[in-house]
Each structure stands twice: as structure tokens, then as C-alpha cells.
């Protein structure tokens, strides 16, 4: 069975400060992990993905995430927040077992103040 | 390059009316296709997925159905909408293989009144 838990439903930061969005996963098989971003009333855009290669994954718009198997975590970070980063972020897991679909976390809303 | 189209963008329908949402993919063949629903504060719920023409897997028993009449066309339907069907519906496609993420359409905001 797979599941993903986003530990914060809402994160608020000031522009120029670091961003940390936390995610823990559970998977019976070696997982692939993803972060997606969704701006209001828009579809979802892939930020980055981990697929058993390098544990530190760099994505678009300056975001990165580190896969830590011992902690079953895949936290998303960015050194300096920008106003345009305000959006909802989803952590997603997909088991490497054939035939499985993506399982989404409930999302974290990121607010960025000036 | 591959693109995914989903329409309409917004829809207001009365309770008991039928529904048809359409999704098409261009630039690839034999994609895996998905319908998700997003309700406020509840993340994305997988409704249906399809690995080929006429092959539909349902994840959640409910008032909705899906069909795949062509390789790159995926349709979400209902014979009679319920208030609880309101939400943001997203279509997505992916290549086969666990390392592939999904590419999402722009979504349909459905309000049942």
C-alpha cells in the first residue's frame, strides 16, 4: 500500500526567506516521488521527481527536494521565496509495482508576503 | 511535443442533469489516461484510469463513469448529477512506467446547483 502525508496544510513565508514544505511517504515497493504545483484554478505542473537516481533532485523555479529513505521523507525546499511561488503544492508517490497510479497528498498552501 | 486538452473550463449544471467532460491528448500514442477530482481541502482523488482503448479501471464507486472510445480520447460522464459531484476535475496522461509523472490538463470547474 502507498500513502503520502504532507505535514503542513499551510505554510507562510516572507519574500526572500527559505521555503520548506514537508512530506512523508509510505510505500511497500521502491517508490517514485514527485512534487507538483497548482496555481488557483489551474492544472498541475510537475516541479521535480525522484526515480531512484540521485537523492537530491533539482526542479524548476529553484526548487529542490531530497529523498531520505531512512526518514521516509521527501521535503521540498527553496532558498529564497518569490511572490510568484504562492500556490498549492502536492507531494505524490507512485510505487514501482506495475499498474499503480499516482497517489497525492492533501496539499500544502504556500503563502508569500512582501 | 505532447499536449493535453480538456474542456469545458467551467460548467454549471442542475442536479439530475447529465454530464460529459472530454479530454484529448496529442503528440503521443497509447498513453495512460486518468481522471482525478479535486475537492477543497481533500487533495486529488483518482476516479478512473485507462491503459488502452475500452479499458477502464474505476478507483471509487460513485455516480460517474468513464469511456475511452479512441486511443487519445477520455470521457467522463454521468447520467444524473448530484450536488456532491461538484469539484475540480482534472484529466492527465502519462507514459507507461513507474518513473513517469503525469501531465495534467487545465481542469474543469463543475458546479452542480
CSV table of C-alpha atoms in Angstrom, one decimal:
chain,number,residue,atom,x,y,z
A,1,UNK,CA,0.0,0.0,0.0
A,2,UNK,CA,1.1,3.5,-0.7
A,3,UNK,CA,0.3,6.8,1.1
A,4,UNK,CA,1.8,10.2,1.4
A,5,UNK,CA,1.4,12.7,4.2
A,6,UNK,CA,2.0,16.4,3.8
A,7,UNK,CA,2.7,17.6,7.3
A,8,UNK,CA,1.6,21.2,6.9
A,9,UNK,CA,-1.7,22.3,5.3
A,10,UNK,CA,-0.5,25.9,5.2
A,11,UNK,CA,2.9,27.5,5.2
A,12,UNK,CA,3.6,31.2,5.3
A,13,UNK,CA,6.9,32.9,4.5
A,14,UNK,CA,8.2,36.3,3.6
A,15,UNK,CA,9.6,37.0,0.2
A,16,UNK,CA,13.4,36.3,0.1
A,17,UNK,CA,13.3,33.7,3.0
A,18,UNK,CA,13.7,30.0,2.7
A,19,UNK,CA,10.8,27.6,1.9
A,20,UNK,CA,10.3,24.2,3.4
A,21,UNK,CA,7.3,22.0,2.6
A,22,UNK,CA,7.4,18.7,4.4
A,23,UNK,CA,6.3,15.3,3.0
A,24,UNK,CA,6.5,11.8,4.4
A,25,UNK,CA,5.6,8.7,2.3
A,26,UNK,CA,4.8,5.1,2.8
A,27,UNK,CA,5.3,2.5,0.1
A,28,UNK,CA,5.5,-1.3,0.0
A,29,UNK,CA,7.8,-1.1,-3.0
A,30,UNK,CA,10.6,1.2,-4.0
A,31,UNK,CA,8.8,4.4,-4.9
A,32,UNK,CA,9.0,7.2,-7.3
A,33,UNK,CA,8.2,10.6,-5.7
A,34,UNK,CA,7.1,13.8,-7.3
A,35,UNK,CA,6.2,17.4,-6.3
A,36,UNK,CA,3.5,19.2,-8.3
A,37,UNK,CA,2.5,22.9,-8.0
A,38,UNK,CA,-1.0,24.2,-8.7
A,39,UNK,CA,-1.9,27.9,-9.1
A,40,UNK,CA,-5.5,28.9,-8.5
A,41,UNK,CA,-8.0,27.3,-10.9
A,42,UNK,CA,-5.1,25.9,-13.0
A,43,UNK,CA,-3.9,22.4,-13.8
A,44,UNK,CA,-0.9,20.8,-12.0
A,45,UNK,CA,2.6,21.4,-13.1
A,46,UNK,CA,5.5,19.0,-12.4
A,47,UNK,CA,8.2,20.6,-10.2
A,48,UNK,CA,10.5,17.7,-9.9
A,49,UNK,CA,10.7,13.9,-9.5
A,50,UNK,CA,12.8,11.3,-7.8
A,51,UNK,CA,13.1,7.9,-9.5
A,52,UNK,CA,15.9,6.1,-7.7
A,53,UNK,CA,18.8,8.0,-9.1
A,54,UNK,CA,20.4,10.9,-7.2
A,55,UNK,CA,18.7,11.5,-3.9
A,56,UNK,CA,18.9,15.3,-4.2
A,57,UNK,CA,16.7,16.3,-7.0
A,58,UNK,CA,16.6,19.8,-8.6
A,59,UNK,CA,13.5,21.0,-10.2
A,60,UNK,CA,12.1,24.1,-11.9
A,61,UNK,CA,12.0,27.6,-10.5
A,62,UNK,CA,14.8,27.0,-8.0
A,63,UNK,CA,13.1,24.2,-6.0
A,64,UNK,CA,14.8,21.0,-4.9
A,65,UNK,CA,13.9,18.0,-2.8
A,66,UNK,CA,15.9,15.4,-1.0
A,67,UNK,CA,14.9,11.7,-0.8
A,68,UNK,CA,15.7,10.3,2.6
A,69,UNK,CA,14.9,6.6,2.8
A,70,UNK,CA,15.7,6.3,6.5
A,71,UNK,CA,13.2,9.0,7.3
A,72,UNK,CA,10.8,8.1,4.5
A,73,UNK,CA,10.7,11.8,3.7
A,74,UNK,CA,10.8,13.9,0.5
A,75,UNK,CA,10.8,17.5,1.7
A,76,UNK,CA,10.6,20.4,-0.9
A,77,UNK,CA,12.9,23.4,-0.4
A,78,UNK,CA,13.8,26.7,-2.0
A,79,UNK,CA,16.5,29.0,-0.7
A,80,UNK,CA,14.6,32.2,-1.4
A,81,UNK,CA,10.8,32.6,-1.8
A,82,UNK,CA,9.3,34.7,-4.6
A,83,UNK,CA,5.9,36.2,-4.6
A,84,UNK,CA,5.1,34.0,-7.7
A,85,UNK,CA,5.7,30.9,-5.6
A,86,UNK,CA,2.4,31.3,-3.8
A,87,UNK,CA,0.4,28.3,-4.8
A,88,UNK,CA,-0.7,24.9,-3.6
A,89,UNK,CA,1.9,22.1,-3.6
A,90,UNK,CA,1.3,18.4,-3.8
A,91,UNK,CA,3.6,15.6,-2.8
A,92,UNK,CA,3.0,12.5,-4.8
A,93,UNK,CA,4.1,8.9,-4.6
A,94,UNK,CA,4.0,6.1,-7.1
A,95,UNK,CA,5.0,2.6,-6.4
A,96,UNK,CA,7.3,0.9,-8.8
A,97,UNK,CA,4.9,-2.0,-8.8
A,98,UNK,CA,3.4,-2.3,-12.3
A,99,UNK,CA,0.0,-0.9,-12.8
A,100,UNK,CA,-0.1,1.6,-9.9
A,101,UNK,CA,-1.2,5.2,-10.3
A,102,UNK,CA,0.0,8.4,-8.6
A,103,UNK,CA,-1.2,8.9,-5.0
A,104,UNK,CA,-1.5,12.5,-4.0
A,105,UNK,CA,-1.1,14.2,-0.6
A,106,UNK,CA,-3.7,16.6,0.5
A,107,UNK,CA,-1.6,19.6,-0.4
A,108,UNK,CA,0.2,22.5,1.3
A,109,UNK,CA,-0.8,26.0,0.5
A,110,UNK,CA,2.2,28.3,0.4
A,111,UNK,CA,1.6,32.0,1.1
A,112,UNK,CA,4.4,34.5,0.4
A,113,UNK,CA,4.2,38.0,1.9
A,114,UNK,CA,6.2,41.0,0.8
B,1,UNK,CA,5.6,17.7,-28.3
B,2,UNK,CA,2.7,16.3,-26.4
B,3,UNK,CA,-0.3,18.4,-25.4
B,4,UNK,CA,-3.4,17.6,-23.4
B,5,UNK,CA,-6.7,19.4,-23.9
B,6,UNK,CA,-9.6,19.4,-21.5
B,7,UNK,CA,-13.0,21.1,-21.9
B,8,UNK,CA,-15.0,22.9,-20.9
B,9,UNK,CA,-13.1,25.0,-18.4
B,10,UNK,CA,-16.2,25.8,-16.3
B,11,UNK,CA,-19.6,24.2,-16.1
B,12,UNK,CA,-22.7,24.9,-14.1
B,13,UNK,CA,-25.3,22.1,-14.2
B,14,UNK,CA,-28.5,21.4,-12.3
B,15,UNK,CA,-28.9,18.4,-10.1
B,16,UNK,CA,-30.2,15.4,-12.1
B,17,UNK,CA,-28.8,16.6,-15.4
B,18,UNK,CA,-26.2,14.6,-17.5
B,19,UNK,CA,-22.5,15.3,-17.7
B,20,UNK,CA,-19.9,14.8,-20.3
B,21,UNK,CA,-16.3,16.1,-19.9
B,22,UNK,CA,-13.8,15.4,-22.7
B,23,UNK,CA,-10.1,15.1,-22.7
B,24,UNK,CA,-7.8,14.6,-25.6
B,25,UNK,CA,-4.1,14.1,-25.9
B,26,UNK,CA,-1.9,15.0,-28.9
B,27,UNK,CA,1.6,14.0,-29.9
B,28,UNK,CA,1.8,10.6,-28.4
B,29,UNK,CA,0.3,7.1,-28.9
B,30,UNK,CA,-1.2,4.7,-26.4
B,31,UNK,CA,-1.0,7.0,-23.4
B,32,UNK,CA,-2.2,6.0,-20.0
B,33,UNK,CA,-5.1,8.3,-19.2
B,34,UNK,CA,-6.6,9.4,-15.8
B,35,UNK,CA,-9.4,11.4,-14.4
B,36,UNK,CA,-9.0,13.0,-11.0
B,37,UNK,CA,-11.3,15.0,-8.9
B,38,UNK,CA,-10.2,17.7,-6.5
B,39,UNK,CA,-12.4,18.9,-3.7
B,40,UNK,CA,-11.5,21.7,-1.4
B,41,UNK,CA,-9.0,20.6,1.3
B,42,UNK,CA,-9.0,17.0,0.1
B,43,UNK,CA,-6.3,16.7,-2.4
B,44,UNK,CA,-6.7,14.8,-5.6
B,45,UNK,CA,-8.8,11.7,-5.8
B,46,UNK,CA,-8.2,9.2,-8.6
B,47,UNK,CA,-11.5,8.4,-10.2
B,48,UNK,CA,-10.7,6.4,-13.3
B,49,UNK,CA,-7.7,5.3,-15.3
B,50,UNK,CA,-7.2,3.7,-18.7
B,51,UNK,CA,-4.3,1.8,-20.2
B,52,UNK,CA,-5.9,1.3,-23.6
B,53,UNK,CA,-9.0,1.7,-25.8
B,54,UNK,CA,-12.0,0.4,-24.0
B,55,UNK,CA,-10.0,-0.4,-20.8
B,56,UNK,CA,-11.3,1.5,-17.8
B,57,UNK,CA,-10.4,0.9,-14.2
B,58,UNK,CA,-12.6,2.5,-11.6
B,59,UNK,CA,-11.0,3.5,-8.3
B,60,UNK,CA,-14.0,4.9,-6.5
B,61,UNK,CA,-17.6,3.6,-6.9
B,62,UNK,CA,-19.9,6.5,-7.5
B,63,UNK,CA,-22.2,8.3,-9.8
B,64,UNK,CA,-19.7,8.8,-12.6
B,65,UNK,CA,-18.4,6.6,-15.5
B,66,UNK,CA,-15.6,6.9,-18.0
B,67,UNK,CA,-15.0,5.8,-21.5
B,68,UNK,CA,-12.2,5.7,-23.9
B,69,UNK,CA,-13.6,5.4,-27.4
B,70,UNK,CA,-10.3,6.3,-29.1
B,71,UNK,CA,-6.7,5.9,-28.2
B,72,UNK,CA,-6.2,9.6,-27.2
B,73,UNK,CA,-9.7,10.5,-26.0
B,74,UNK,CA,-11.0,10.0,-22.5
B,75,UNK,CA,-14.5,11.0,-21.5
B,76,UNK,CA,-16.0,11.4,-18.0
B,77,UNK,CA,-19.8,11.1,-17.8
B,78,UNK,CA,-22.8,11.0,-15.5
B,79,UNK,CA,-26.4,10.2,-16.2
B,80,UNK,CA,-27.7,12.2,-13.3
B,81,UNK,CA,-25.5,14.7,-11.4
B,82,UNK,CA,-25.6,15.0,-7.6
B,83,UNK,CA,-24.7,18.1,-5.6
B,84,UNK,CA,-21.7,16.1,-4.3
B,85,UNK,CA,-20.3,15.8,-7.8
B,86,UNK,CA,-19.2,19.5,-7.7
B,87,UNK,CA,-15.5,19.9,-7.8
B,88,UNK,CA,-12.5,20.5,-10.0
B,89,UNK,CA,-11.9,17.7,-12.5
B,90,UNK,CA,-8.5,17.1,-13.9
B,91,UNK,CA,-7.5,14.8,-16.8
B,92,UNK,CA,-4.0,13.6,-17.1
B,93,UNK,CA,-1.8,11.4,-19.2
B,94,UNK,CA,1.4,9.5,-18.7
B,95,UNK,CA,3.7,7.1,-20.5
B,96,UNK,CA,3.8,3.5,-19.2
B,97,UNK,CA,6.3,3.0,-16.5
B,98,UNK,CA,6.5,3.9,-12.8
B,99,UNK,CA,9.1,6.6,-13.2
B,100,UNK,CA,6.9,8.8,-15.4
B,101,UNK,CA,4.9,11.6,-13.8
B,102,UNK,CA,1.7,12.8,-15.2
B,103,UNK,CA,0.9,15.8,-17.5
B,104,UNK,CA,-2.3,17.4,-16.5
B,105,UNK,CA,-4.9,19.3,-18.4
B,106,UNK,CA,-6.1,22.7,-17.2
B,107,UNK,CA,-9.1,21.3,-15.4
B,108,UNK,CA,-12.9,21.7,-15.4
B,109,UNK,CA,-14.6,23.5,-12.6
B,110,UNK,CA,-18.0,21.8,-12.2
B,111,UNK,CA,-20.7,23.3,-10.0
B,112,UNK,CA,-23.9,21.4,-9.5
B,113,UNK,CA,-26.8,23.5,-8.4
